[in-house]
PDB file of C-alpha atoms in Angstrom:
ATOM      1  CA  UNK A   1      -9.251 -58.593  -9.215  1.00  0.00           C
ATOM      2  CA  UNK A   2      -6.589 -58.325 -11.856  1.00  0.00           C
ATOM      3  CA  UNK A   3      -9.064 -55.840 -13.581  1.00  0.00           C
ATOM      4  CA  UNK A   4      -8.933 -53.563 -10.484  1.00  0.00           C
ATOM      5  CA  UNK A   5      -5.400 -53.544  -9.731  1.00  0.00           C
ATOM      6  CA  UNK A   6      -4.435 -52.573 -13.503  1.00  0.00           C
ATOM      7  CA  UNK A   7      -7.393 -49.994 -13.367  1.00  0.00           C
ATOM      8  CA  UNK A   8      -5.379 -48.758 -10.332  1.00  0.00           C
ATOM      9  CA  UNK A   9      -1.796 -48.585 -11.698  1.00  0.00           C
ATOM     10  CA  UNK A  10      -3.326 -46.755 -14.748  1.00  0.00           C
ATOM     11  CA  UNK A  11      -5.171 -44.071 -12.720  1.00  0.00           C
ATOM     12  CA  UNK A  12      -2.203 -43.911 -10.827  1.00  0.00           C
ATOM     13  CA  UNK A  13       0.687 -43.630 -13.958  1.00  0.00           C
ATOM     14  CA  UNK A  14      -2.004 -41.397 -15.638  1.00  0.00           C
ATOM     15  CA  UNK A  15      -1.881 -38.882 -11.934  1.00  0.00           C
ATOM     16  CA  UNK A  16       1.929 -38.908 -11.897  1.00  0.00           C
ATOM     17  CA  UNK A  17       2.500 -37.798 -15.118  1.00  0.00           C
ATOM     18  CA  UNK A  18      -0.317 -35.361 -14.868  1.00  0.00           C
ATOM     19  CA  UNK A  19       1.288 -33.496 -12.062  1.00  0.00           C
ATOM     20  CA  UNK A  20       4.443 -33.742 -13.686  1.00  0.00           C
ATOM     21  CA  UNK A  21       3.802 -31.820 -16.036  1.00  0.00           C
ATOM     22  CA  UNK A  22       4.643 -27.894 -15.754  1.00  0.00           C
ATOM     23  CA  UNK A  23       2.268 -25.055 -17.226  1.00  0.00           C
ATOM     24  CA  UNK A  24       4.044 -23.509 -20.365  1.00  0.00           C
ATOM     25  CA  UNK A  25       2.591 -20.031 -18.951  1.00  0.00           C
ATOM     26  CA  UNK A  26       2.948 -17.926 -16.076  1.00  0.00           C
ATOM     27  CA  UNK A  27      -0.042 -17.708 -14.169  1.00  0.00           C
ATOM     28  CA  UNK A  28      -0.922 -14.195 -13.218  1.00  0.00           C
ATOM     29  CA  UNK A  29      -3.860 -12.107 -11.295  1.00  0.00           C
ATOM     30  CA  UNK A  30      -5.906 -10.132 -13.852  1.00  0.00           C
ATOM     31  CA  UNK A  31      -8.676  -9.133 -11.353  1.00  0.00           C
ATOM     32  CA  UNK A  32      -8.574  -6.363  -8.241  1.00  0.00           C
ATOM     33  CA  UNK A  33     -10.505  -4.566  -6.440  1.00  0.00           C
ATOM     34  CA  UNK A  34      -9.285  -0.903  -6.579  1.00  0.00           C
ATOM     35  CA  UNK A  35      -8.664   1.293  -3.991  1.00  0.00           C
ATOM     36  CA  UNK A  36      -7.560   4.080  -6.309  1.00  0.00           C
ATOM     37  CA  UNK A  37      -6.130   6.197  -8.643  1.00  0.00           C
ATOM     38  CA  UNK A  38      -3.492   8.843  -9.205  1.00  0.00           C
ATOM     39  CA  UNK A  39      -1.082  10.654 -11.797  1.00  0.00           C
ATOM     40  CA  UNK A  40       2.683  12.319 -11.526  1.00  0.00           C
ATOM     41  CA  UNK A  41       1.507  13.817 -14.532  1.00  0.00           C
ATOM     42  CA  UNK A  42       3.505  11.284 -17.137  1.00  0.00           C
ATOM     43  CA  UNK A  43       1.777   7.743 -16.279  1.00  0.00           C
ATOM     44  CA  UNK A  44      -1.839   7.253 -14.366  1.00  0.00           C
ATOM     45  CA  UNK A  45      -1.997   4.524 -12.096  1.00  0.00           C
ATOM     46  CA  UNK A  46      -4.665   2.573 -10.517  1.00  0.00           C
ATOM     47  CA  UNK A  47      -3.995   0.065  -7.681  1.00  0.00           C
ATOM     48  CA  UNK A  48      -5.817  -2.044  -5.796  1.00  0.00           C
ATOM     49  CA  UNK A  49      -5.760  -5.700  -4.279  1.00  0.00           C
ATOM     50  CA  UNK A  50      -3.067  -8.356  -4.560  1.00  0.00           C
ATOM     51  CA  UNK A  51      -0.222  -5.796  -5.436  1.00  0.00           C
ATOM     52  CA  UNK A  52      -2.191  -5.613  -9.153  1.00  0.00           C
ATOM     53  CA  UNK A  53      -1.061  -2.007 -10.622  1.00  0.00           C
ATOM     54  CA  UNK A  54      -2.683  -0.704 -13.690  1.00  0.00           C
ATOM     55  CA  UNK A  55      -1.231   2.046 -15.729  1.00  0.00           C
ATOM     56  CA  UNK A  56      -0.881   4.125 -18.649  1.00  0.00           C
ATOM     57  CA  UNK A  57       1.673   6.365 -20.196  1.00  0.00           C
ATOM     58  CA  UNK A  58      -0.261   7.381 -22.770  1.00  0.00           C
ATOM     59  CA  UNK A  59      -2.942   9.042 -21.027  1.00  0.00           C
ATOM     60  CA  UNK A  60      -5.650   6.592 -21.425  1.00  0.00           C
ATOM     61  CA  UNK A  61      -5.312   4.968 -25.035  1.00  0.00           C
ATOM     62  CA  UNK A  62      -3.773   1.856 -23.660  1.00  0.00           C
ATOM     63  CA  UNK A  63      -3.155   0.192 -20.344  1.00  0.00           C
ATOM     64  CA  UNK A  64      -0.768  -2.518 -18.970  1.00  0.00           C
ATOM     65  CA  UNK A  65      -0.532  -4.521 -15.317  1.00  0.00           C
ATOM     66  CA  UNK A  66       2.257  -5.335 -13.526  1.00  0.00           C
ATOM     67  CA  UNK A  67       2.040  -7.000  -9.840  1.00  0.00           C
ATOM     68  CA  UNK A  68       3.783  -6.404  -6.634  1.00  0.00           C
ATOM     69  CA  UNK A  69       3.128  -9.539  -4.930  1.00  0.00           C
ATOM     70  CA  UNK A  70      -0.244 -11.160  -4.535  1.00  0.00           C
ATOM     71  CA  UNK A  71       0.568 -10.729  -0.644  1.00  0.00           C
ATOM     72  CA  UNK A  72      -0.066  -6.876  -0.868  1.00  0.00           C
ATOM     73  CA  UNK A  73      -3.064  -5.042  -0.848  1.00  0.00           C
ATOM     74  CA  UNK A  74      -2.083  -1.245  -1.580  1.00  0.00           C
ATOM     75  CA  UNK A  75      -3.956   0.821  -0.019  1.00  0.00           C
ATOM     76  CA  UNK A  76      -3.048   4.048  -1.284  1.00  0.00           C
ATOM     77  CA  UNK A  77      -0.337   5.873  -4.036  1.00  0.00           C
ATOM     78  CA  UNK A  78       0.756   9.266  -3.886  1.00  0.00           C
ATOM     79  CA  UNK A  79       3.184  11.465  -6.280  1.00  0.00           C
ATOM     80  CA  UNK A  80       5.884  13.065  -4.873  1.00  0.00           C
ATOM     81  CA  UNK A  81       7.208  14.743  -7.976  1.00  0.00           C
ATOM     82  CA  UNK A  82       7.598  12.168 -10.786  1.00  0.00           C
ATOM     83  CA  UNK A  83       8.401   9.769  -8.148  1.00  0.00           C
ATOM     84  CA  UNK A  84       5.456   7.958  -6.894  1.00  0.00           C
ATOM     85  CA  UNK A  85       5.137   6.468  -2.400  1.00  0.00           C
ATOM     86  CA  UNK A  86       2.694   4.106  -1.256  1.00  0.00           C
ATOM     87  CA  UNK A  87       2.024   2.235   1.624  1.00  0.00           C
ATOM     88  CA  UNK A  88       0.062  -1.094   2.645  1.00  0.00           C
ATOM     89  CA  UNK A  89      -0.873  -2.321   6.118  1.00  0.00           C
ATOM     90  CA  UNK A  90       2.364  -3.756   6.464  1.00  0.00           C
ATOM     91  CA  UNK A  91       5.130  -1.696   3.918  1.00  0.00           C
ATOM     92  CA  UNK A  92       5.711   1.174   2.690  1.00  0.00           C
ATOM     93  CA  UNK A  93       6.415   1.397  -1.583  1.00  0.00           C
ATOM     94  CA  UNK A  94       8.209   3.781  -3.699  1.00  0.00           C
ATOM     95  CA  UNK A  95       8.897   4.027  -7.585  1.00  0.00           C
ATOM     96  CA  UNK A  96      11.787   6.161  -9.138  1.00  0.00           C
ATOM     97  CA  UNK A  97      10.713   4.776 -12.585  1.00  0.00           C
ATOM     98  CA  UNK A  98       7.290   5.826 -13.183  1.00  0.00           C
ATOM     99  CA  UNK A  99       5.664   2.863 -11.525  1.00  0.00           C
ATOM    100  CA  UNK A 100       7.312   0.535 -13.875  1.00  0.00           C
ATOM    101  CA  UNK A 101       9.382  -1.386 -10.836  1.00  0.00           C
ATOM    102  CA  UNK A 102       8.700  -0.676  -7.030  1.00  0.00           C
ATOM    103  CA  UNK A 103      10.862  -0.605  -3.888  1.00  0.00           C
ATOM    104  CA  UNK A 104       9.099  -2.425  -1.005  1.00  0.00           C
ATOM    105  CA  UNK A 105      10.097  -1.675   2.786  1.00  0.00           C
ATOM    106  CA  UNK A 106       8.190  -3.939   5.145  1.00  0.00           C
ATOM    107  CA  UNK A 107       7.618  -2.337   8.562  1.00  0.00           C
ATOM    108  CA  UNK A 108       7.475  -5.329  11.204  1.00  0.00           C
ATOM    109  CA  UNK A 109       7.658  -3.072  13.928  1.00  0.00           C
ATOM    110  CA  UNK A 110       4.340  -0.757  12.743  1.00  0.00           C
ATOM    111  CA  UNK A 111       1.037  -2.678  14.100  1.00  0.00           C
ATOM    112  CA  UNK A 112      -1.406  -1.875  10.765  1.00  0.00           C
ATOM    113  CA  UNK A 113      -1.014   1.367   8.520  1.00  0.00           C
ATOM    114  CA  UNK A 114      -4.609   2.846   8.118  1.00  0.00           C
ATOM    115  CA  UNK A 115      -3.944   5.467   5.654  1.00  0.00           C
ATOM    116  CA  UNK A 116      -1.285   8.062   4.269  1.00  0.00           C
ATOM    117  CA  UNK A 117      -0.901  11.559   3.185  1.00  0.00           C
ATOM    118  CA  UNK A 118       1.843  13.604   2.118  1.00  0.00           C
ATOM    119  CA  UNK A 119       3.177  16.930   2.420  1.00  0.00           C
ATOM    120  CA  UNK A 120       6.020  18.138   0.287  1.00  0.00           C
ATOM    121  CA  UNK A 121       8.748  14.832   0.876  1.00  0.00           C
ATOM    122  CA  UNK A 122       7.327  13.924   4.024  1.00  0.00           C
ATOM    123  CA  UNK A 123       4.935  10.897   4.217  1.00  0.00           C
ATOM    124  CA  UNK A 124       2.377  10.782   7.291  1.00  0.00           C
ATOM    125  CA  UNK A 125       1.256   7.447   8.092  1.00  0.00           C
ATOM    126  CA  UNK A 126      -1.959   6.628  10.519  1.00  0.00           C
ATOM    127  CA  UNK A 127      -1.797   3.785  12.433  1.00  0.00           C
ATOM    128  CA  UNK A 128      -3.196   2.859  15.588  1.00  0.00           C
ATOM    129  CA  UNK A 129      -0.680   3.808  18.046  1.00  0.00           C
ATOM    130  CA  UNK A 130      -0.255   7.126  16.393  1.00  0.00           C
ATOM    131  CA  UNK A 131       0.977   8.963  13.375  1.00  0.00           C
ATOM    132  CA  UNK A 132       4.140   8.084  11.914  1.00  0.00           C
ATOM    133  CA  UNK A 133       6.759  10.521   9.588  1.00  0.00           C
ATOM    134  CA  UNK A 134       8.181   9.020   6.964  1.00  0.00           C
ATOM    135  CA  UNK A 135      10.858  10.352   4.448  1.00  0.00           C
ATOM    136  CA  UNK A 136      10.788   9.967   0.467  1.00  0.00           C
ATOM    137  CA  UNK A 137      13.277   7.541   0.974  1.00  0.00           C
ATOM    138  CA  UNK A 138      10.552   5.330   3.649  1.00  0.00           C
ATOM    139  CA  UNK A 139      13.207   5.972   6.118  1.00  0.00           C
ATOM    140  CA  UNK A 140      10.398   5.717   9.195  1.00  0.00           C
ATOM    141  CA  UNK A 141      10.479   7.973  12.471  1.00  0.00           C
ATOM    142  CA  UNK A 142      10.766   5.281  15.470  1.00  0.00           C
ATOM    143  CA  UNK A 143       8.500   7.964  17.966  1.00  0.00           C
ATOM    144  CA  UNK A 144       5.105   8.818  17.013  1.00  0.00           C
ATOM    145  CA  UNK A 145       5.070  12.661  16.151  1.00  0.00           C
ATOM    146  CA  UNK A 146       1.085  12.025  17.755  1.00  0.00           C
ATOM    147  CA  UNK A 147       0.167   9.024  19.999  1.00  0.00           C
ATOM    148  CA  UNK A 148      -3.577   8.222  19.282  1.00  0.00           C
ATOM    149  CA  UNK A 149      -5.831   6.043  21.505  1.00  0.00           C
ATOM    150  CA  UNK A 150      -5.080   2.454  20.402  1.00  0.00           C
ATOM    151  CA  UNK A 151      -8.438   1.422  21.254  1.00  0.00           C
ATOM    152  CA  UNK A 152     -10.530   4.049  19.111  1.00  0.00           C
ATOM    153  CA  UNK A 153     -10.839   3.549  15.379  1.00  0.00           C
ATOM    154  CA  UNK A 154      -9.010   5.808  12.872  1.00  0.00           C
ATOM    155  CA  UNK A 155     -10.052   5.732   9.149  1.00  0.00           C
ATOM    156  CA  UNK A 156      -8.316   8.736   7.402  1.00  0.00           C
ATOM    157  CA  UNK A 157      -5.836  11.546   7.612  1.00  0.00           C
ATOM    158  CA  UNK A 158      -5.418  14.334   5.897  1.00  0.00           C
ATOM    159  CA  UNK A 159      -2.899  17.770   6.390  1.00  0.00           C
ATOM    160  CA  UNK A 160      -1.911  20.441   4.584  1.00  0.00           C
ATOM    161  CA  UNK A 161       1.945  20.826   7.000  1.00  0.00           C
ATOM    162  CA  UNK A 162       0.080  23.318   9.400  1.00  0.00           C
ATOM    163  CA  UNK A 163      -2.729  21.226  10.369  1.00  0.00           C
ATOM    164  CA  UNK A 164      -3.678  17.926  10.595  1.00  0.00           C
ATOM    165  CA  UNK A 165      -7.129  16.110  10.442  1.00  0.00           C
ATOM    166  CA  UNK A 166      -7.928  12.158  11.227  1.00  0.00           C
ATOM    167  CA  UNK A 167     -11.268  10.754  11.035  1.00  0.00           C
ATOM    168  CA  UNK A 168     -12.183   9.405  14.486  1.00  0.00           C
ATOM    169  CA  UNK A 169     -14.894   7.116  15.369  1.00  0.00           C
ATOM    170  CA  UNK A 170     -16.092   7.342  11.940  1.00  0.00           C
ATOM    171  CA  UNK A 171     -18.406  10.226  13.410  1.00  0.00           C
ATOM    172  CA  UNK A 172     -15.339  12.561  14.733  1.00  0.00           C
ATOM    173  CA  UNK A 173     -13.281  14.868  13.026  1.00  0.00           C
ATOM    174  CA  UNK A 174      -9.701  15.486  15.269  1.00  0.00           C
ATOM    175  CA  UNK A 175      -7.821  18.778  14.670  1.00  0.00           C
ATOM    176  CA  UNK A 176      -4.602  19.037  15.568  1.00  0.00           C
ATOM    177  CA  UNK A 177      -2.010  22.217  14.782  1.00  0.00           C
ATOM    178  CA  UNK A 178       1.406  20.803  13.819  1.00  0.00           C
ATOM    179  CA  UNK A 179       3.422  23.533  14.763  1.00  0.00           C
ATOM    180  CA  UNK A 180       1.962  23.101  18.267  1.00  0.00           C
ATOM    181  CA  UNK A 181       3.175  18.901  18.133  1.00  0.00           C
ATOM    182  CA  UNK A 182       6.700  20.360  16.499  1.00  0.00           C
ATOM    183  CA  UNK A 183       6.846  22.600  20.035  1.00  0.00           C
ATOM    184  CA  UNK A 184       5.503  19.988  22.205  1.00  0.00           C
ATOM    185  CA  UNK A 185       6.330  16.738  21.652  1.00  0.00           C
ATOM    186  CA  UNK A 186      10.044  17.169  19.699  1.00  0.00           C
ATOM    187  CA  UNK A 187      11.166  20.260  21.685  1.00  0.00           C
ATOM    188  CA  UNK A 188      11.272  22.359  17.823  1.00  0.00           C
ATOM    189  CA  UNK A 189      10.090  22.736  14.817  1.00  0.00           C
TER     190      UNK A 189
END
């Protein structure tokens, strides 16, 4: 009996100090799965799962990591300039450094962000209530400059400012003429 109940304190005291202790290292993500890559012609980036970044500034010799949160998954990065814009399902990003720090605007009111392109400064985000304009600065357009069928699947987007194409159904291809929506929809262009 007496064996048991020191046996117990020990496992106990042994436990307790244990989980007192605290790691002398950050613990970091090292692993993604990437969802891409792209360039603003001074640093390359690749990004993919649990906000892990990957980048070089000297094309390709060496590379670093740096982490936005393991809570985002970034779905896509585009250059606007030097200046890089990215979105999530759930935020919008942007870098004025060269991808070395990031600005993160969450959009609660935005249902899922499917995928982005951009035009010049103006960000077009897919979602599935419609496509979304956004500015350089992720300053977000509350209406819809399209309203999409939220009960079809969307997978991709693509325009050039003049037209604009969205994968539909994952056999469709939608064509739409901006100008047209500018006319329509806003009342100008």
């Amino acid at each position: 009996m007496m064996k048991s109940l020191l046996l117990a304190v020990f496992i106990l005291a042994s436990l307790a100090t244990v989980s007192a202790q605290v790691a002398p290292f950050k613990i970091e993500r090292m692993i993604t799965d990437y969802h891409g890559v792209t360039t603003n012609g001074k640093n390359i980036l690749c990004y993919g799962d649990y906000g892990i970044i990957t980048y070089t500034l000297d094309f390709g010799k060496t590379f670093k990591q740096l982490s936005i949160g393991d809570q985002y998954s970034i779905k896509g990065i585009a250059a606007i300039g030097l200046d890089f814009v990215g979105f999530t399902e759930t935020a919008l990003l942007k870098s004025t450094d060269n991808g070395m720090t990031w600005q993160i605007k969450e959009l609660p009111d935005v249902q899922r962000i499917i995928d982005m392109t951009v035009v010049n400064s103006t960000l077009y985000l897919l979602t599935p209530k419609g496509v979304f304009e956004a500015d350089r600065d992720l300053n977000l357009s509350s209406i819809p400059l399209l309203t999409l069928d939220s009960t079809a699947e969307y997978s991709e987007i693509a325009t050039d400012g003049k037209d604009m194409y969205i994968i539909h159904n994952k056999r469709n291809l939608i064509h739409y003429t901006m100008k047209l929506f500018r006319i329509i929809l806003r009342g100008s262009f």
